[in-house]
Amino acid sequence: MKRLIVIGGVAAGPKVASKAKRCDPDLEVVIYQEEGEVSYSGCGLPYYIGGVIPERKKLLIRTAEQFGLDGIQVLKRHRVENIDLQKRQVSGVKLDNGQTFGDTFDRLVLATGSEVIRPKIPGMDLGQVFFLHSIFDADVILPQVQSAAVKSVVVVGGGYIGLEMAEALSQLGKKVTIVELAPQIATLFDEDMAAVLRQYLEKKGLVILTSEGLRGLTGQNGKVTRVQTQKRELPADVVILSLGIRPRVELARKAGLKIGETGAIWVNERMETSAEGVYAAGDCAETTHRVTGKRVWIPLGSTANKQGRVAGINVCGGHETFPGVLGTGIFKAFDFHVAKTGLNMREAKMEGLEPIQAIVRGYGRAHVLPGGKESVLKVIASRKTGRILGAQAVGEGPSDKFIDTVAMALQAKMTCSQLAEADLAYSPPFSPVLSPVIVAACVLMNKIEGTLGWLSAAELKEKRAASGDHFVVLDVREEKEVKEKRIPRSQWIPLDELEKRLGELDKNKEIAVHCHSGLRSYKASLKLKHHGFTKVENVDGGLLCWSYDLEGEKAQD
Amino acid sequence: MKRLIVIGGVAAGPKVASKAKRCDPDLEVVIYQEEGEVSYSGCGLPYYIGGVIPERKKLLIRTAEQFGLDGIQVLKRHRVENIDLQKRQVSGVKLDNGQTFGDTFDRLVLATGSEVIRPKIPGMDLGQVFFLHSIFDADVILPQVQSAAVKSVVVVGGGYIGLEMAEALSQLGKKVTIVELAPQIATLFDEDMAAVLRQYLEKKGLVILTSEGLRGLTGQNGKVTRVQTQKRELPADVVILSLGIRPRVELARKAGLKIGETGAIWVNERMETSAEGVYAAGDCAETTHRVTGKRVWIPLGSTANKQGRVAGINVCGGHETFPGVLGTGIFKAFDFHVAKTGLNMREAKMEGLEPIQAIVRGYGRAHVLPGGKESVLKVIASRKTGRILGAQAVGEGPSDKFIDTVAMALQAKMTCSQLAEADLAYSPPFSPVLSPVIVAACVLMNKIEGTLGWLSAAELKEKRAASGDHFVVLDVREEKEVKEKRIPRSQWIPLDELEKRLGELDKNKEIAVHCHSGLRSYKASLKLKHHGFTKVENVDGGLLCWSYDLEGEKAQD
């Protein structure tokens, strides 16, 4: 009879235990869990605070009693403090009474998770200053934000948990301000896609301050009242700090296990650490990025679950592997679905992959059917090899479907020409006749094979500022669209009139052509090329990704 | 200056013309279109009839005038009747005045589409008997079905167009009866999945008659009033015949072009026919199935569009290829999303691929969030190689997303173990922590590696009928579920009590274990195996796919 000890009981730990027990019913399995709850949905916490999940017990996936019925012992409020790899022993303290305990193992799995990063600023000890990491954090936050006395909330950090919390609090009627040190929110996304999201969130009433670091918190009677940033002071009845997390590895480090270059526990493909028979899974472990081949730490509930399965099989003598992640992720912000997979443009450039991007309208059904929703979809490929490198989707459309499709293409190391051959489910209620993913793949092929130049919205903005009179922005949309909003000082010739009105354009100038999404401007650019214009550039994604100055009736939309 | 003639103007034809003109602006491009409309959404017709698409003009994607602005000439109501491959000439008749016309080409593309199969039965000439194939069919049907005098409609044919029409007519308040010759509706799907759909449609008020051939139509005053089947006579104010379509190839055949084994025009990967410089695309052309490698004819709007792009590039001297299809398809039936890709179990067996299946609950969000929708998801793999062969999804959940994901895995020739490693977008509003696609892949791996036996619902039904007392159906669900509905004469022991109550089971008997979806019964089967029961079989998909006799409070649900 062998004994498996699992340290950590939220996500990866319970999965390891259950899988191992199913693989080998004779195995003794014990989970040591520091908190007073086991097996709960950490990802569900913002929805619990926002009231979407009405009862705390809905967050609890399985109780200690239920594990008991499967022959798995769960010891809650037991903190493991030492691992002796030689003697195959662990020891620790029972948090309820301070007594120590010891145990021995044949196999050990660390599933110690992650911990929040606490900024070293004045005022951190004030009341009404919260982190959201554990279900017990939610227990403390919930009554506070449900109080009508709490009117203004400052969320520090514009990552996905910060944004989920901002939505939840906004739905509860709070005035929410997001403070982010970086120049953009959602820093895993490219600037243009993050700008699409930001415009939407501002319309939803959030105040978003970027490039603005947190300096300190001040308060009265022990409670926070103001947040100091580098630029201003903000009133706050509650502050949510969401500055990121890091792997929880002190126990592993103390035991002498190898810590990887990412700061998380090093494991091989079998989820085994540097010590034989000792495994790690979930947020405490590092893994491999399947696009770059490099070691990464990308903590996610879904990854924890898959790694738990692999570790659970292997502790029973199996030979399962976890080959790594693609960096796929998604979050909801009001009705926007914000998803990504693979590398963004910045990451791909840093890897020397010479990325190019296609930005298209990601409509969720055929245009003949009314009522469809749209996301902006970006797909990235390598100009050298044509290989797909990543994708991002932002909007009310089926971002999740687009990103899952591209994630599969990434896993299979497809090129854009292979992605263009995808056979995806089409009928009018579900997709345009060509999936936006396929359209994006075709745009990438055109870019690689074609002779046209391209500009991103940010590049257009910079070039226009720098080039003065030698640079023309040509808008080829219809009159109605142009009246609503247009880039100031752009020249306007609708696509259908372009052939007749070529004389209005100067062949010696550089011409950046744009429309709403990039399709008509692509056709216009081809026409200009055909008529001897040589300095023609199509603007990626057109106005979809233009988050800079606009004029017209709906310029503020 | 070269001249391209495109014959056919609905889907593939316009795409060929537009792509070719963009690739080579000097090319002369002419579309000959027999009908009086060009470039419209054939797939949108059922939604136009059902009132979801409110205006006819919404179906029209581009007009002849719009093509004209791009330099593409569209000649409507021109029927091409002859092609002279030697002289590179076509000739035909103008349908408006009966005059003949002739033209010459350098490149020719056939996009002649498909035509409906007309049954040879009495009464076909009666009024109120319709096919739905062209926009002009819809023009005739629409005022009829909008009339309150039309109360009963019989739809002959339970394929996806028949089912889409049945929904549309039901939404208009008609009493709809579907008559299908095959033993099931939706014959592209396996029997169990089609049964899930059928139960749903019957709850929605449709009358569905299967294994029932059409014998004839009778009427009064020249209008249909009754439909005779092999088993009964049905009253009908309108009859919609939806018995399938076939490729429209007379013109190609007469010209001497090779017709493939499927009855459609033979083309190579470049969409070129047996004659140099002559291409075919869309519903008239055959293609290759990328799972079997065999020639197939699977007409679809999305395929037509992709083939049109490839042909359009190649007529300009390009070297694009279309490698084939996976048999991906989807349709909506009320709120059910019914999708498939690859091979079904029958097809995979016929190919000698030794298929196994996993049937799982395809929930659209994490279970912690309320309000999610569910599809039944089946994924099929080869027992020999582990390679994914196909998938089907039926229900209100995100069937389209599941099927697109598996379609990508099929294209990449992934095994179930590779599919289990997919990195798909997870957060509670979008997916369970493990996507149902990944869960299904894991079930397939368990099946391949494990020692458990498995039964499909149909096999369970047959075995139970044949084996009598030596065969036990063991239900391991909770009391509440069992009270609602259960398989008659099944033995009931909840999973949590199984360990204690093993004595109630006979080790000499064959035991088929089931639950709601197959997960608890899998755990129970493992327990039984562990305790020395040898003849244990888990039931695929549990009650999800059990469409046979039930008893209990909600047995009719």
PDB file of C-alpha atoms in Angstrom, chain A residues 282-362:
ATOM      1  CA  GLY A 282      -1.063  24.084 -11.159  1.00  0.00           C
ATOM      2  CA  ASP A 283      -0.153  27.689 -10.398  1.00  0.00           C
ATOM      3  CA  CYS A 284       3.051  26.777  -8.516  1.00  0.00           C
ATOM      4  CA  ALA A 285       4.624  24.993 -11.501  1.00  0.00           C
ATOM      5  CA  GLU A 286       6.180  26.369 -14.666  1.00  0.00           C
ATOM      6  CA  THR A 287       5.616  24.957 -18.107  1.00  0.00           C
ATOM      7  CA  THR A 288       6.629  25.374 -21.749  1.00  0.00           C
ATOM      8  CA  HIS A 289       5.150  27.768 -24.303  1.00  0.00           C
ATOM      9  CA  ARG A 290       4.319  25.663 -27.327  1.00  0.00           C
ATOM     10  CA  VAL A 291       4.863  28.518 -29.799  1.00  0.00           C
ATOM     11  CA  THR A 292       8.277  29.694 -28.569  1.00  0.00           C
ATOM     12  CA  GLY A 293       9.450  26.504 -26.881  1.00  0.00           C
ATOM     13  CA  LYS A 294      10.515  28.632 -23.919  1.00  0.00           C
ATOM     14  CA  ARG A 295       9.775  28.110 -20.242  1.00  0.00           C
ATOM     15  CA  VAL A 296       6.826  30.212 -19.050  1.00  0.00           C
ATOM     16  CA  TRP A 297       4.634  30.692 -16.029  1.00  0.00           C
ATOM     17  CA  ILE A 298       1.041  31.286 -17.105  1.00  0.00           C
ATOM     18  CA  PRO A 299      -1.221  30.306 -14.198  1.00  0.00           C
ATOM     19  CA  LEU A 300      -4.770  29.289 -15.196  1.00  0.00           C
ATOM     20  CA  GLY A 301      -7.488  27.049 -13.795  1.00  0.00           C
ATOM     21  CA  SER A 302      -7.757  25.027 -16.972  1.00  0.00           C
ATOM     22  CA  THR A 303      -4.026  24.386 -17.074  1.00  0.00           C
ATOM     23  CA  ALA A 304      -4.043  23.377 -13.402  1.00  0.00           C
ATOM     24  CA  ASN A 305      -6.749  20.838 -14.144  1.00  0.00           C
ATOM     25  CA  LYS A 306      -4.881  19.308 -17.086  1.00  0.00           C
ATOM     26  CA  GLN A 307      -1.588  19.221 -15.215  1.00  0.00           C
ATOM     27  CA  GLY A 308      -3.375  17.623 -12.261  1.00  0.00           C
ATOM     28  CA  ARG A 309      -4.644  14.858 -14.503  1.00  0.00           C
ATOM     29  CA  VAL A 310      -1.151  14.178 -15.857  1.00  0.00           C
ATOM     30  CA  ALA A 311       0.460  14.201 -12.396  1.00  0.00           C
ATOM     31  CA  GLY A 312      -2.338  11.978 -11.067  1.00  0.00           C
ATOM     32  CA  ILE A 313      -1.674   9.356 -13.718  1.00  0.00           C
ATOM     33  CA  ASN A 314       2.098   9.525 -13.273  1.00  0.00           C
ATOM     34  CA  VAL A 315       2.122   9.152  -9.494  1.00  0.00           C
ATOM     35  CA  CYS A 316       0.511   5.770 -10.164  1.00  0.00           C
ATOM     36  CA  GLY A 317       3.349   4.799 -12.501  1.00  0.00           C
ATOM     37  CA  GLY A 318       1.774   6.036 -15.716  1.00  0.00           C
ATOM     38  CA  HIS A 319       3.563   7.884 -18.484  1.00  0.00           C
ATOM     39  CA  GLU A 320       1.355  10.825 -19.339  1.00  0.00           C
ATOM     40  CA  THR A 321       2.857  14.119 -20.503  1.00  0.00           C
ATOM     41  CA  PHE A 322       1.809  17.753 -20.465  1.00  0.00           C
ATOM     42  CA  PRO A 323       3.530  19.395 -23.415  1.00  0.00           C
ATOM     43  CA  GLY A 324       2.815  22.994 -22.425  1.00  0.00           C
ATOM     44  CA  VAL A 325       0.483  25.869 -23.114  1.00  0.00           C
ATOM     45  CA  LEU A 326      -0.276  28.259 -25.936  1.00  0.00           C
ATOM     46  CA  GLY A 327      -1.098  31.238 -23.741  1.00  0.00           C
ATOM     47  CA  THR A 328      -4.805  30.964 -24.465  1.00  0.00           C
ATOM     48  CA  GLY A 329      -6.987  33.061 -22.177  1.00  0.00           C
ATOM     49  CA  ILE A 330     -10.332  34.789 -22.072  1.00  0.00           C
ATOM     50  CA  PHE A 331     -12.342  37.084 -19.855  1.00  0.00           C
ATOM     51  CA  LYS A 332     -15.686  38.817 -19.977  1.00  0.00           C
ATOM     52  CA  ALA A 333     -16.020  42.558 -19.391  1.00  0.00           C
ATOM     53  CA  PHE A 334     -19.719  43.514 -19.439  1.00  0.00           C
ATOM     54  CA  ASP A 335     -20.823  42.135 -22.829  1.00  0.00           C
ATOM     55  CA  PHE A 336     -17.368  42.136 -24.342  1.00  0.00           C
ATOM     56  CA  HIS A 337     -15.613  38.819 -24.814  1.00  0.00           C
ATOM     57  CA  VAL A 338     -11.873  39.384 -24.659  1.00  0.00           C
ATOM     58  CA  ALA A 339      -9.734  36.439 -25.714  1.00  0.00           C
ATOM     59  CA  LYS A 340      -6.268  35.623 -26.937  1.00  0.00           C
ATOM     60  CA  THR A 341      -3.990  32.750 -27.801  1.00  0.00           C
ATOM     61  CA  GLY A 342      -0.326  32.478 -28.722  1.00  0.00           C
ATOM     62  CA  LEU A 343       1.923  35.492 -29.035  1.00  0.00           C
ATOM     63  CA  ASN A 344       0.928  39.117 -29.482  1.00  0.00           C
ATOM     64  CA  MET A 345       2.774  41.394 -31.928  1.00  0.00           C
ATOM     65  CA  ARG A 346       5.195  42.658 -29.273  1.00  0.00           C
ATOM     66  CA  GLU A 347       6.086  39.165 -28.118  1.00  0.00           C
ATOM     67  CA  ALA A 348       6.435  37.878 -31.665  1.00  0.00           C
ATOM     68  CA  LYS A 349       8.749  40.764 -32.593  1.00  0.00           C
ATOM     69  CA  MET A 350      10.872  40.107 -29.521  1.00  0.00           C
ATOM     70  CA  GLU A 351      11.182  36.485 -30.613  1.00  0.00           C
ATOM     71  CA  GLY A 352      12.461  37.685 -34.004  1.00  0.00           C
ATOM     72  CA  LEU A 353       9.560  36.058 -35.830  1.00  0.00           C
ATOM     73  CA  GLU A 354       8.828  39.025 -38.145  1.00  0.00           C
ATOM     74  CA  PRO A 355       5.129  39.032 -37.370  1.00  0.00           C
ATOM     75  CA  ILE A 356       2.421  40.426 -39.601  1.00  0.00           C
ATOM     76  CA  GLN A 357      -1.185  40.886 -38.561  1.00  0.00           C
ATOM     77  CA  ALA A 358      -4.624  40.715 -40.095  1.00  0.00           C
ATOM     78  CA  ILE A 359      -7.483  42.571 -38.427  1.00  0.00           C
ATOM     79  CA  VAL A 360     -10.992  41.682 -39.587  1.00  0.00           C
ATOM     80  CA  ARG A 361     -14.593  42.045 -38.477  1.00  0.00           C
ATOM     81  CA  GLY A 362     -15.477  38.965 -36.488  1.00  0.00           C
TER      82      GLY A 362
END
